[in-house]
Amino acid sequence: MKKFLQSIIDRDPAAKSKLSIILTYPGVKAVFFHQIAHFFCLAKFDLIARIISQFSRFLTGIEIHPKVKIGKNLFIDHGMGVVIGETSEIGNNVTIYHMVTLGGISPSINSNEQRSIKRHPTLKDNVVIGSGAQILGPVIIGENSKIGANAVVTKDVPDNAIMIGIPAKNVGTTTQEFKPYGIAPGSDTKLD
């Protein structure tokens, strides 16, 4: 827990103390409730898992399906409107901003045929997803990649990529250095 809270302090200049993070950050609460829901999901108590998930959504404005696999230190900053679909996988030290969707591309077509297939994105370690971004389908977002605000990603993203636009285009590479929204003041990224 200490490492998780410290990882948020390291990524959020607004974080004042570990206690304030626990009490006031909806993303922390959503991850906590997800761990409980995921436990019940693995135990095959799907209805209980979904009830916990929906309660968390009511409290936080963040919807995480109980089956989602989440690594260490997921930070959902602000969080309102985040939706993370059932077959999503999230690596370690991932940062997701508000209004992000990790969604499928055809949820209402042939639903029975889609029940046991991968339909949602996989985010590798150290990924940053800017606010409003839509990551759609069973795509893989490579390690250390940054997805800019409001980008729409429908294809795999290589490691260390900076993706912006609709549809998202690779506009450069990055390092493990944290750059919210995929770009930072003074960066050499051009928004042509």
Coordinates of C-alpha atoms in Angstrom, one line a residue:
M1 CA 0.0 0.0 0.0
K2 CA 2.8 2.4 0.8
K3 CA 4.4 1.9 -2.6
F4 CA 1.1 2.3 -4.3
L5 CA 0.4 5.6 -2.5
Q6 CA 4.0 6.8 -3.1
S7 CA 3.6 6.0 -6.8
I8 CA 0.7 8.5 -6.9
I9 CA 2.6 11.2 -5.1
D10 CA 5.4 10.7 -7.6
R11 CA 3.0 11.2 -10.6
D12 CA 0.7 13.9 -9.2
P13 CA 1.9 17.3 -8.1
A14 CA -1.4 17.9 -6.4
A15 CA -1.0 15.0 -4.1
K16 CA -0.3 16.5 -0.6
S17 CA -0.2 13.4 1.6
K18 CA -1.0 9.7 1.6
L19 CA -4.0 10.3 3.9
S20 CA -5.5 12.8 1.5
I21 CA -5.0 10.4 -1.4
I22 CA -6.8 7.6 0.5
L23 CA -9.7 9.9 1.6
T24 CA -10.2 12.0 -1.5
Y25 CA -9.0 10.3 -4.7
P26 CA -11.8 8.4 -6.5
G27 CA -9.3 6.4 -8.5
V28 CA -7.8 4.9 -5.4
K29 CA -11.3 3.9 -4.2
A30 CA -12.1 2.4 -7.6
V31 CA -9.0 0.3 -7.6
F32 CA -9.7 -0.8 -4.0
F33 CA -13.3 -1.9 -4.8
H34 CA -12.1 -3.5 -8.0
Q35 CA -9.7 -5.8 -6.0
I36 CA -12.7 -7.0 -4.0
A37 CA -14.9 -7.4 -7.0
H38 CA -12.1 -9.2 -8.9
F39 CA -11.7 -11.6 -6.0
F40 CA -15.5 -12.5 -6.1
C41 CA -15.3 -12.8 -9.9
L42 CA -12.4 -15.3 -9.7
A43 CA -14.4 -17.2 -7.1
K44 CA -17.3 -17.4 -9.6
F45 CA -19.6 -15.2 -7.6
D46 CA -20.3 -13.0 -10.7
L47 CA -23.4 -11.3 -9.4
I48 CA -21.7 -10.2 -6.2
A49 CA -18.7 -9.0 -8.2
R50 CA -21.0 -7.0 -10.5
I51 CA -22.9 -5.5 -7.6
I52 CA -19.6 -4.4 -6.0
S53 CA -18.4 -3.0 -9.3
Q54 CA -21.7 -1.0 -9.7
F55 CA -21.5 0.3 -6.2
S56 CA -17.9 1.5 -6.9
R57 CA -19.2 3.2 -10.1
F58 CA -21.9 5.0 -8.1
L59 CA -19.4 6.3 -5.6
T60 CA -16.5 7.2 -7.9
G61 CA -17.9 7.7 -11.5
I62 CA -15.3 5.0 -12.6
E63 CA -16.5 1.8 -14.1
I64 CA -14.1 -1.2 -14.0
H65 CA -15.4 -4.6 -15.0
P66 CA -14.7 -7.2 -12.3
K67 CA -12.8 -9.4 -14.7
V68 CA -10.2 -6.8 -15.7
K69 CA -6.6 -7.8 -14.9
I70 CA -4.8 -4.9 -13.2
G71 CA -1.1 -4.7 -12.4
K72 CA 0.6 -2.8 -9.6
N73 CA 0.2 1.0 -9.1
L74 CA -2.6 1.9 -11.4
F75 CA -3.3 5.6 -11.0
I76 CA -6.7 6.8 -12.3
D77 CA -6.3 10.6 -12.0
H78 CA -9.6 12.5 -11.5
G79 CA -11.3 9.5 -12.9
M80 CA -14.9 10.7 -13.7
G81 CA -16.2 8.9 -16.8
V82 CA -13.5 6.2 -17.0
V83 CA -14.8 2.9 -18.4
I84 CA -12.6 -0.2 -18.5
G85 CA -14.1 -3.2 -20.3
E86 CA -14.2 -6.8 -19.3
T87 CA -11.2 -8.3 -21.2
S88 CA -8.9 -5.3 -20.6
E89 CA -5.5 -5.9 -19.2
I90 CA -3.5 -3.2 -17.4
G91 CA 0.2 -3.5 -16.7
N92 CA 2.2 -1.9 -13.9
N93 CA 2.6 1.9 -13.2
V94 CA -0.1 2.9 -15.7
T95 CA -1.7 6.3 -15.4
I96 CA -5.2 6.9 -16.8
Y97 CA -6.9 10.4 -16.8
H98 CA -10.6 11.1 -16.8
M99 CA -13.1 10.3 -19.5
V100 CA -11.0 7.4 -20.9
T101 CA -12.6 4.3 -22.4
L102 CA -10.9 1.0 -22.8
G103 CA -13.6 -0.5 -24.9
G104 CA -14.7 -3.1 -27.4
I105 CA -15.6 -2.4 -31.1
S106 CA -18.7 -4.4 -31.6
P107 CA -20.3 -5.3 -28.2
S108 CA -23.9 -5.8 -29.5
I109 CA -23.1 -7.8 -32.6
N110 CA -23.2 -11.6 -32.1
S111 CA -22.8 -11.3 -28.4
N112 CA -22.8 -15.0 -27.8
E113 CA -19.8 -15.5 -30.1
Q114 CA -17.9 -12.8 -28.2
R115 CA -18.2 -14.1 -24.7
S116 CA -14.9 -15.9 -24.5
I117 CA -12.7 -13.8 -26.8
K118 CA -10.4 -10.8 -26.2
R119 CA -12.4 -7.7 -27.0
H120 CA -10.7 -4.9 -25.1
P121 CA -7.2 -3.3 -25.0
T122 CA -4.0 -4.4 -23.2
L123 CA -1.9 -1.6 -21.7
K124 CA 1.7 -2.6 -21.0
D125 CA 3.8 -1.2 -18.2
N126 CA 4.3 2.6 -17.7
V127 CA 1.6 3.7 -20.2
V128 CA -0.1 7.1 -19.8
I129 CA -3.5 7.7 -21.3
G130 CA -4.6 11.3 -21.6
S131 CA -8.1 12.6 -20.8
G132 CA -10.8 11.7 -23.2
A133 CA -8.8 9.1 -25.1
Q134 CA -10.6 6.1 -26.5
I135 CA -8.7 2.9 -26.9
L136 CA -10.9 0.5 -28.8
G137 CA -10.7 -3.2 -29.6
P138 CA -8.2 -5.9 -28.6
V139 CA -5.2 -3.6 -29.3
I140 CA -1.9 -3.6 -27.4
I141 CA -0.4 -0.4 -26.2
G142 CA 3.3 -0.9 -25.9
E143 CA 5.5 -0.2 -22.8
N144 CA 6.2 3.5 -21.9
S145 CA 3.8 4.7 -24.6
K146 CA 1.8 7.9 -24.2
I147 CA -1.6 8.4 -25.6
G148 CA -2.6 12.1 -26.0
A149 CA -5.8 13.6 -24.8
N150 CA -8.8 12.8 -27.0
A151 CA -6.9 10.4 -29.2
V152 CA -8.7 7.5 -30.7
V153 CA -6.6 4.3 -30.9
T154 CA -7.8 1.3 -32.9
K155 CA -4.4 -0.2 -33.9
D156 CA -1.5 -1.6 -31.9
V157 CA 0.9 0.9 -30.5
P158 CA 4.7 0.2 -30.3
D159 CA 6.8 0.6 -27.2
N160 CA 7.8 4.2 -26.4
A161 CA 5.4 5.8 -28.9
I162 CA 3.6 9.1 -28.5
M163 CA 0.1 8.9 -30.1
I164 CA -2.1 11.9 -30.8
G165 CA -5.1 12.6 -33.0
I166 CA -8.2 11.0 -34.5
P167 CA -7.3 8.4 -35.6
A168 CA -4.2 8.4 -33.5
K169 CA -0.9 8.7 -35.2
N170 CA 2.6 8.1 -33.9
V171 CA 4.3 11.5 -33.7
G172 CA 7.5 10.4 -31.9
T173 CA 9.1 8.4 -29.2
T174 CA 9.5 8.9 -25.5
T175 CA 11.4 7.6 -22.6
Q176 CA 10.2 6.3 -19.3
E177 CA 10.0 9.9 -18.1
F178 CA 6.5 10.8 -17.1
K179 CA 4.7 13.2 -19.5
P180 CA 1.0 13.5 -18.8
Y181 CA -1.1 13.7 -21.9
G182 CA 1.7 12.3 -24.1
I183 CA 3.5 15.6 -24.5
A184 CA 5.0 18.2 -22.2
P185 CA 5.9 21.9 -22.4
G186 CA 9.2 22.4 -24.1
S187 CA 9.1 18.9 -25.7
D188 CA 10.2 18.5 -29.3
T189 CA 6.9 17.0 -30.3
K190 CA 5.3 19.0 -33.1
L191 CA 1.5 19.0 -33.4
D192 CA 1.4 19.5 -37.2

